[in-house]
mmCIF file of C-alpha atoms and ligand atoms in Angstrom:
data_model
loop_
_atom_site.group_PDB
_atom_site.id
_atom_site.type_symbol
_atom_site.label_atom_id
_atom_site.label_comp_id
_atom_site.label_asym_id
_atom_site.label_seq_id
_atom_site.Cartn_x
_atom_site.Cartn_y
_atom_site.Cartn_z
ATOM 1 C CA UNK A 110 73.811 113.510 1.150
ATOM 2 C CA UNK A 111 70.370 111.787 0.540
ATOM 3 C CA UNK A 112 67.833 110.998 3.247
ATOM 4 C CA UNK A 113 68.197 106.921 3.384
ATOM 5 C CA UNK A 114 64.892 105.305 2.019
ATOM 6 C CA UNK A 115 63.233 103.015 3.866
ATOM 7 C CA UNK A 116 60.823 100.915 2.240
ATOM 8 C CA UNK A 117 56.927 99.991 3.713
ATOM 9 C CA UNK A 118 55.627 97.308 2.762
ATOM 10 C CA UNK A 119 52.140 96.020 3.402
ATOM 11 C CA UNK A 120 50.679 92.411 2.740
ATOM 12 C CA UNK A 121 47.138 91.218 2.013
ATOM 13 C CA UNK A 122 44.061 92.721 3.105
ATOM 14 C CA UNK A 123 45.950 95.688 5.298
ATOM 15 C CA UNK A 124 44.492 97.912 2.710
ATOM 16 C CA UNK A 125 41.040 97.274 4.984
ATOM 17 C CA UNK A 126 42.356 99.001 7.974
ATOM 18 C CA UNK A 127 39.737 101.194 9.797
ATOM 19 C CA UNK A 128 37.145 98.968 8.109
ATOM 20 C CA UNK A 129 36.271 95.644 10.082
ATOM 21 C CA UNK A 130 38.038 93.936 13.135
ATOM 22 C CA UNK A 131 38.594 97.062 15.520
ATOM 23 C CA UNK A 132 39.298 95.455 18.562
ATOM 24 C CA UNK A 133 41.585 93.850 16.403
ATOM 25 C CA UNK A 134 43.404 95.905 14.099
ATOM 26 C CA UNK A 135 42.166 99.008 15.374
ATOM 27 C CA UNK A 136 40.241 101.787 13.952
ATOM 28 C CA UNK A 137 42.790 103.772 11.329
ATOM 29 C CA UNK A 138 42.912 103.276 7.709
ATOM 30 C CA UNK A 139 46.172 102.669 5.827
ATOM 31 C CA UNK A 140 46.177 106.256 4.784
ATOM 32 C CA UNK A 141 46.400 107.466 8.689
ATOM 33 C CA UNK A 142 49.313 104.574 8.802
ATOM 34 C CA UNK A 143 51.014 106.093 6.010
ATOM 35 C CA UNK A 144 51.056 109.345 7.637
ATOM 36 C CA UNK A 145 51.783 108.411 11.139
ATOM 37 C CA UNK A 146 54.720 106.554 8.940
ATOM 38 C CA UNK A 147 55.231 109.721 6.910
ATOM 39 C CA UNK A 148 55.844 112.058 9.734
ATOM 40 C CA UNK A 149 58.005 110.043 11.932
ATOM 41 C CA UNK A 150 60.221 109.212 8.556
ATOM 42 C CA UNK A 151 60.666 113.248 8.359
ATOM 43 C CA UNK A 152 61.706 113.421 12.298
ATOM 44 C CA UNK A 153 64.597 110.747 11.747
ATOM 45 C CA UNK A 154 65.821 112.200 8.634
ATOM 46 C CA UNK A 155 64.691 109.667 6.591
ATOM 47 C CA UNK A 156 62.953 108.854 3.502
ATOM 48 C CA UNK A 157 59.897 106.164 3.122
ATOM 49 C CA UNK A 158 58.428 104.050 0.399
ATOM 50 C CA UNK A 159 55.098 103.093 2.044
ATOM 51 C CA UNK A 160 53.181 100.240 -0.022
ATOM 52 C CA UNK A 161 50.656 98.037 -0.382
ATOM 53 C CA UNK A 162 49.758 94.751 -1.892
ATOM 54 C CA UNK A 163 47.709 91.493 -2.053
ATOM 55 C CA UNK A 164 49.861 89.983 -4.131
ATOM 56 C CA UNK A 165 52.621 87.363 -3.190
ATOM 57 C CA UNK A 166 54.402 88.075 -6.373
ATOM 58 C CA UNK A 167 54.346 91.528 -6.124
ATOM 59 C CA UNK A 168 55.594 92.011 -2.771
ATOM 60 C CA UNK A 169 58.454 89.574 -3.918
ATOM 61 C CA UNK A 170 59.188 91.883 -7.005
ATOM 62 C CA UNK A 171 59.114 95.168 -4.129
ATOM 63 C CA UNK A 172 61.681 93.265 -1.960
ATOM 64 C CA UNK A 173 63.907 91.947 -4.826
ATOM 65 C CA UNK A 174 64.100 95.722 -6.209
ATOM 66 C CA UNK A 175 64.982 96.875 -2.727
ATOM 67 C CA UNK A 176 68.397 95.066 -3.380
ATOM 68 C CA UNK A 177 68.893 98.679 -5.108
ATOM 69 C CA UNK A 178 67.364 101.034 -4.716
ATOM 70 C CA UNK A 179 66.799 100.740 -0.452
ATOM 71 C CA UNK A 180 68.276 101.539 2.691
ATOM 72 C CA UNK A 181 66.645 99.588 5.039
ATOM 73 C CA UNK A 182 62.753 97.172 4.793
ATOM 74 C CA UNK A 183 59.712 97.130 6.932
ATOM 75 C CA UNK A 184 57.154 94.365 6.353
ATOM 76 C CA UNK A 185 53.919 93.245 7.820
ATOM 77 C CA UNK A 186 53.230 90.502 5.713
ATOM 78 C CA UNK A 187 49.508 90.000 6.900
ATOM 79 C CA UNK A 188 48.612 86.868 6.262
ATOM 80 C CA UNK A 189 51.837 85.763 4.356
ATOM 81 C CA UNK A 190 54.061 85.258 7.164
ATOM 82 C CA UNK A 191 52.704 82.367 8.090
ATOM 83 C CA UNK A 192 52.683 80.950 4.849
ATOM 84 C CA UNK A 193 55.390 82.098 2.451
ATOM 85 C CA UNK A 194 58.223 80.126 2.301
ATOM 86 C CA UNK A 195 58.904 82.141 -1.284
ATOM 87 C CA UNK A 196 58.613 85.793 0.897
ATOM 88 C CA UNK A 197 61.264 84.638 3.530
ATOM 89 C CA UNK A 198 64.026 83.600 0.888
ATOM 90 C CA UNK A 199 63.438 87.059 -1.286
ATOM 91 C CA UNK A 200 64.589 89.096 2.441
ATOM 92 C CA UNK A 201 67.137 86.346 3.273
ATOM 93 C CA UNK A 202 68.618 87.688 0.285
ATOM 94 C CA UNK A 203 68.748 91.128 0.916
ATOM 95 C CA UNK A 204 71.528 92.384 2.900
ATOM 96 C CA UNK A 205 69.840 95.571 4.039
ATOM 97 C CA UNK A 206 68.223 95.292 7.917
ATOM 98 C CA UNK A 207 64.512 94.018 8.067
ATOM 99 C CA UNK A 208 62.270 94.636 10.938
ATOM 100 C CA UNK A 209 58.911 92.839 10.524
ATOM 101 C CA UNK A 210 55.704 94.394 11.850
ATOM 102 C CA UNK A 211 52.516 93.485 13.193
ATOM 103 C CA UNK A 212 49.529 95.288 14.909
ATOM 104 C CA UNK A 213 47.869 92.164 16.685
ATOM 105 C CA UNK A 214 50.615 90.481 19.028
ATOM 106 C CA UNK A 215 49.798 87.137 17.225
ATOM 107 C CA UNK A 216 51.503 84.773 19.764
ATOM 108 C CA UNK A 217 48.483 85.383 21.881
ATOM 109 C CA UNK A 218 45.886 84.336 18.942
ATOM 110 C CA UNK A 219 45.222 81.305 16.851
ATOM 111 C CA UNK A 220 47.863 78.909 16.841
ATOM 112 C CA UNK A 221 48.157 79.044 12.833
ATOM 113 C CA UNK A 222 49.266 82.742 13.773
ATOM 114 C CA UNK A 223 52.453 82.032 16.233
ATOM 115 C CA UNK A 224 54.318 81.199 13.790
ATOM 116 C CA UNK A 225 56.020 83.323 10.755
ATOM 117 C CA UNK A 226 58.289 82.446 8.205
ATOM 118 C CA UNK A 227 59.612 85.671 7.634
ATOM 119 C CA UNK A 228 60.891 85.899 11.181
ATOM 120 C CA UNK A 229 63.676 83.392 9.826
ATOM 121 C CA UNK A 230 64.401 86.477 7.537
ATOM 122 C CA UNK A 231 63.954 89.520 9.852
ATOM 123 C CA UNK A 232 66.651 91.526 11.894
ATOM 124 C CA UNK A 233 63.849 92.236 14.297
ATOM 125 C CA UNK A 234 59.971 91.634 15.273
ATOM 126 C CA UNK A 235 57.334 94.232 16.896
ATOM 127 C CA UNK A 236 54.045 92.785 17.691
ATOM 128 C CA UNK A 237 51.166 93.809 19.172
ATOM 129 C CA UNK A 238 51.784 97.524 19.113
ATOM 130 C CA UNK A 239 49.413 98.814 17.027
ATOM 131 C CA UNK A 240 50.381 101.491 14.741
ATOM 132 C CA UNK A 241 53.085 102.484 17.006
ATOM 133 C CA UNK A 242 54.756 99.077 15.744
ATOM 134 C CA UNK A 243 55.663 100.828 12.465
ATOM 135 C CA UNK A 244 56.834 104.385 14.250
ATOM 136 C CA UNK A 245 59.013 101.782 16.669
ATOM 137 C CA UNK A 246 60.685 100.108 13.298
ATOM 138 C CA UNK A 247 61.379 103.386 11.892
ATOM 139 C CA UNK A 248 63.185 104.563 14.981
ATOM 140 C CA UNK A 249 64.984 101.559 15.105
ATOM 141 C CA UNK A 250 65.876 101.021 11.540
ATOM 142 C CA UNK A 251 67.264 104.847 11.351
ATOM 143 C CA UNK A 252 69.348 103.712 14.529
ATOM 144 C CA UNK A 253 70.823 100.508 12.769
ATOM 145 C CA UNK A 254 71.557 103.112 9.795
ATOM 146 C CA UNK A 255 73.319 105.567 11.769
ATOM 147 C CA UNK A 256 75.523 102.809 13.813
ATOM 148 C CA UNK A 257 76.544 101.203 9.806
ATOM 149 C CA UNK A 258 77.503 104.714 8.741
ATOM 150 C CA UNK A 259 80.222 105.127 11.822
HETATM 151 O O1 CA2 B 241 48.602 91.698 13.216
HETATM 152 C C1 CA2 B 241 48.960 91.871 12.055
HETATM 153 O O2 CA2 B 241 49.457 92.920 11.646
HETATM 154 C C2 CA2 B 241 48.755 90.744 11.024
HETATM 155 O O3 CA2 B 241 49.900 90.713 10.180
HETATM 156 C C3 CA2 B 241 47.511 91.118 10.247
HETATM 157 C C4 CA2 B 241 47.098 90.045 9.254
HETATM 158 C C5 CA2 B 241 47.015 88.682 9.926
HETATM 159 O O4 CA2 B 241 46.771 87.685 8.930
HETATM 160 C C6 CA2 B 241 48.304 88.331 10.651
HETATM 161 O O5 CA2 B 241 48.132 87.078 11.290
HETATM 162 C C7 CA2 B 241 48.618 89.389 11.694
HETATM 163 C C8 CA2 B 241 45.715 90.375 8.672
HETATM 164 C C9 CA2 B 241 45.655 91.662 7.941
HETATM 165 C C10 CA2 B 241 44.235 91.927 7.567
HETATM 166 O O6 CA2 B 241 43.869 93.168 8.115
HETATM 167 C C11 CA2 B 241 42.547 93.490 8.172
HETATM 168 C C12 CA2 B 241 42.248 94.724 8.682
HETATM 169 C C13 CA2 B 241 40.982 95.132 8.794
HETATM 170 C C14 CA2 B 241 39.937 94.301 8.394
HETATM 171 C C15 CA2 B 241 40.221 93.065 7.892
HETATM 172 C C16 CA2 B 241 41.537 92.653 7.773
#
């Protein structure tokens, strides 16, 4: 049987990782994300989609294809989750699990930041792990996975 696929997706601006905002965001790029995403995919016995956009729409079309084609979503929609109303109703219309991800545990920065829409949407939330968040999702979406299949 084929690996499930788990699909990546990345919002606005993520492609700058490793570029400004250290103490932030820390100090890898998106391709060392993608890889640290990559590898832990191959341990679970999984497959990923790992992708990135700045564009509302886009993301939407990504998460509306999913319907098909996808196992299981992980999103850190960057600045969007605090904003998009339209991004929270294309997952609450998915009936595959959702774990949203952040790097930055943003209940302990601007106010503007503590809350996300997409939370309304998501199975889970990891904040404030770093790249770790995303290895954490993985492990945990492959687990949801292996409990549907029994
Ligand atoms: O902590 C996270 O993962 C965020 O989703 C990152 C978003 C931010 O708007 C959310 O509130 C929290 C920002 C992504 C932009 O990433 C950059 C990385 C390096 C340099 C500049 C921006």
């Amino acid at each position: 049987m084929a690996a499930p696929l788990i699909l990546v997706l990345n919002g606005p601006n993520l492609n700058l990782l490793g570029t400004r905002e250290p103490a932030v965001y820390g100090t890898g790029t998106l391709d060392d994300l993608e890889t640290l995403c990559a590898e832990t995919a191959e341990g679970l016995g999984v497959s990923i989609d790992f992708r990135q956009s700045n564009h509302e729409g886009e993301l939407i079309t990504w998460i509306q294809e999913a319907r098909a084609s996808a196992a299981g979503l992980i999103i850190n929609p960057a600045g969007y989750s605090h904003t998009s109303i339209a991004l929270m109703d294309a997952l609450a219309a998915l009936d595959i699990p959702v774990i949203e991800v952040h790097l930055s545990n943003i209940h302990k920065r601007e106010p503007f930041r503590q809350h996300s829409y997409v939370s309304h949407a998501a199975t889970g939330v990891i904040c404030g792990l770093g790249f770790a968040g995303y290895r954490l999702a993985l492990i945990a979406l492959s687990d949801i996975l292996e409990e549907e299949d029994q």
